[in-house]
Amino acid sequence: MNKVRVRFAPSPTGALHIGGVRTALYNYLFAKQHGGDLIFRIEDTDSHRFVPGAEDYILESFKWLGITFDEGVSFGGKYGPYRQSERKDIYKKYVQQLLDNDKAYIAFDTPEQLDAKRTETANFQYDASTRLQMTNSLTLSKDEVEKRIAAGEQYVVRFKIEPGEEVTVHDLIRGDVHINSSILDDKVLYKSVDNLPTYHLANIVDDHLMEVSHVIRGEEWLPSAPLHVLLYRAFGWEETMPQFAHLSLLLKPDGNGKLSKRDGDRLGFPVFPLEWHDPKTGEVSSGYRESGYLPEAVINFLALLGWNPGNDQEIMSMDELIKLFNLEKCSKSGAKFDYEKGKHFNHLYLQKKSDAELAVFVQQKLDERNISAAPQKIEMAVAAMKERATFTKDLWDLCSFFFIAPTEFNEKDVQKRWKEDTHRLLSELLPVLASIPNFDDAEATEETVKAWCEAKGYGLGNVMNPFRLTLVGEMKGPQMFQITKILGKTEVIKRLKFALETIH
RNA sequence: GGCGGUUUAGUCUAGUGGCCUAGGACGCGGCCCUCUCACGGCUGAAACCCGGGUUCGAUUCCCGGAUCCGCUACCA
């Protein structure tokens, strides 16, 4: 087999959709597994939909996710340029080749005329059955065609599809897919307005010239795959035609249809890897990174949406994914996007991080608030709380009480835990705590306090629950003597006294 | 409408002509742990789209239907 070369070729029309990320990921895994190359190509043949900044956004997204490219826009390589708008001359040459070989023809029908035709004739299709009724180089004389072009009239080049042919596309995921060429229309391959090809032509020419071996793309391309096969044939490139694999789509979590940006807004989760500021509308969309996701969790979660290793294993690093990935194990049906499971993965990956790595997120928040704290204390706080966190941003909400003493106390918890004798009990606890040299040994502190409770005949819950309230402000947090250890003796006594004065 | 694809619990999925009393994970319920909240452990409810056929036997193979998805642009 020739060298594996695959590509991810987005259109710079906005932020990178999470489904696109998955397609890129599968391409990446496939390339790495086979020691092949992954190419980054920009398909900007639609000048109207170009959005500035989109290209950089896409690049930055992959950088964050750890998906690397071997060649392409911003990476270089000997098959460039990799931006389709910079390949105009190349396409022009190949369009001419098709024209010369009678595989394509020039059409002058304006968009308005076509619209009129479509409303006039239901299910109108520009194909072998209708093209002789239209204004094109098949119905016009050669002179007339040249005259019109010379006069500056806009035209398109259409692919001349021969009807009645059974076209077979071999798909690595779905097997053979058959389609009759009669149902295909004479696709526009090139437009004179901007001297740019359409997707279909550019795609085939580039994949051929860049020696792409496998085309792994979304299912929305399956219906046009036969057209692409026909194009390879028309160029005489069928022998080296890449292999196809059409991936199932990512669907809305609820209801029907494919996952869209709107669904994320509506259901409250990001559909983009990074936060995106739309330069046209000024709209801001949330991103996985900014929402506190870890890239490795996003990768793992996405990899499993439409593919599985064939056993029960779910937690896989990028390296493991590269080893285990297999196109044949990709599912044929669309996967509803299960955001809850994504959260689960993030939680799992967050737990794998060291305390020091996670402490950074708390340190940031402390810096913002000009609070200084010993790194050791931050790490201890993180260690005590991280298992409760799903997102990196949860860490601060969870740990803040270690650094900011409560000034008010959760009303419901006070009602429930602050009883008649609580004030007396905690007042008595004060000297007991004061008698302990320091709280560094959590077990020793616990023993002393418990022994005191027992000696006095006080219920443990009656002491510990309100005690927690005084230190945390609410009924949350780790084991009490873990808290006292991290807070330190001075702070504990200070907080206890304050609560005693405040809660009545 | 036409064409193509698809179909295992609410969701992602495993799997097979008899090992299936259909496995795992998320989510949901319960119990345990416990000074709180979590985590964790245990546990429960929950699925082979429908109808024919082939077969001793079908969730698995075949046919038909339905479903959902996609495409049907001078967008990708």
Short mmCIF file of N, CA and C in Angstrom, two decimals, chain A residues 9 47 133 190 196 201 302 372 397 496 504:
data_model
loop_
_atom_site.label_atom_id
_atom_site.label_comp_id
_atom_site.label_asym_id
_atom_site.label_seq_id
_atom_site.Cartn_x
_atom_site.Cartn_y
_atom_site.Cartn_z
N ALA A 9 -9.99 19.29 5.86
CA ALA A 9 -10.09 20.46 4.99
C ALA A 9 -11.31 21.31 5.29
N SER A 47 -16.18 32.65 -1.69
CA SER A 47 -15.70 33.94 -1.17
C SER A 47 -16.75 34.66 -0.31
N GLN A 133 -32.24 21.94 -23.43
CA GLN A 133 -33.22 23.02 -23.46
C GLN A 133 -32.64 24.29 -22.85
N TYR A 190 -17.21 25.03 -11.83
CA TYR A 190 -16.38 26.23 -11.91
C TYR A 190 -17.26 27.42 -12.24
N LEU A 196 -13.23 30.72 -9.53
CA LEU A 196 -12.97 29.71 -8.51
C LEU A 196 -13.80 28.46 -8.82
N LEU A 201 -15.00 20.05 -7.64
CA LEU A 201 -13.83 20.05 -8.51
C LEU A 201 -12.53 20.24 -7.71
N LEU A 302 -14.91 12.40 22.58
CA LEU A 302 -15.24 12.52 21.16
C LEU A 302 -14.90 11.24 20.39
N SER A 372 -2.84 36.23 49.33
CA SER A 372 -1.63 35.42 49.28
C SER A 372 -1.81 34.19 50.17
N ASP A 397 -14.54 27.44 43.38
CA ASP A 397 -15.78 27.46 44.16
C ASP A 397 -15.68 26.49 45.34
N LEU A 496 -14.27 30.35 64.62
CA LEU A 496 -15.22 29.82 65.60
C LEU A 496 -15.76 30.96 66.46
N HIS A 504 -27.13 33.48 66.24
CA HIS A 504 -27.90 33.46 67.48
C HIS A 504 -29.10 32.53 67.37
#
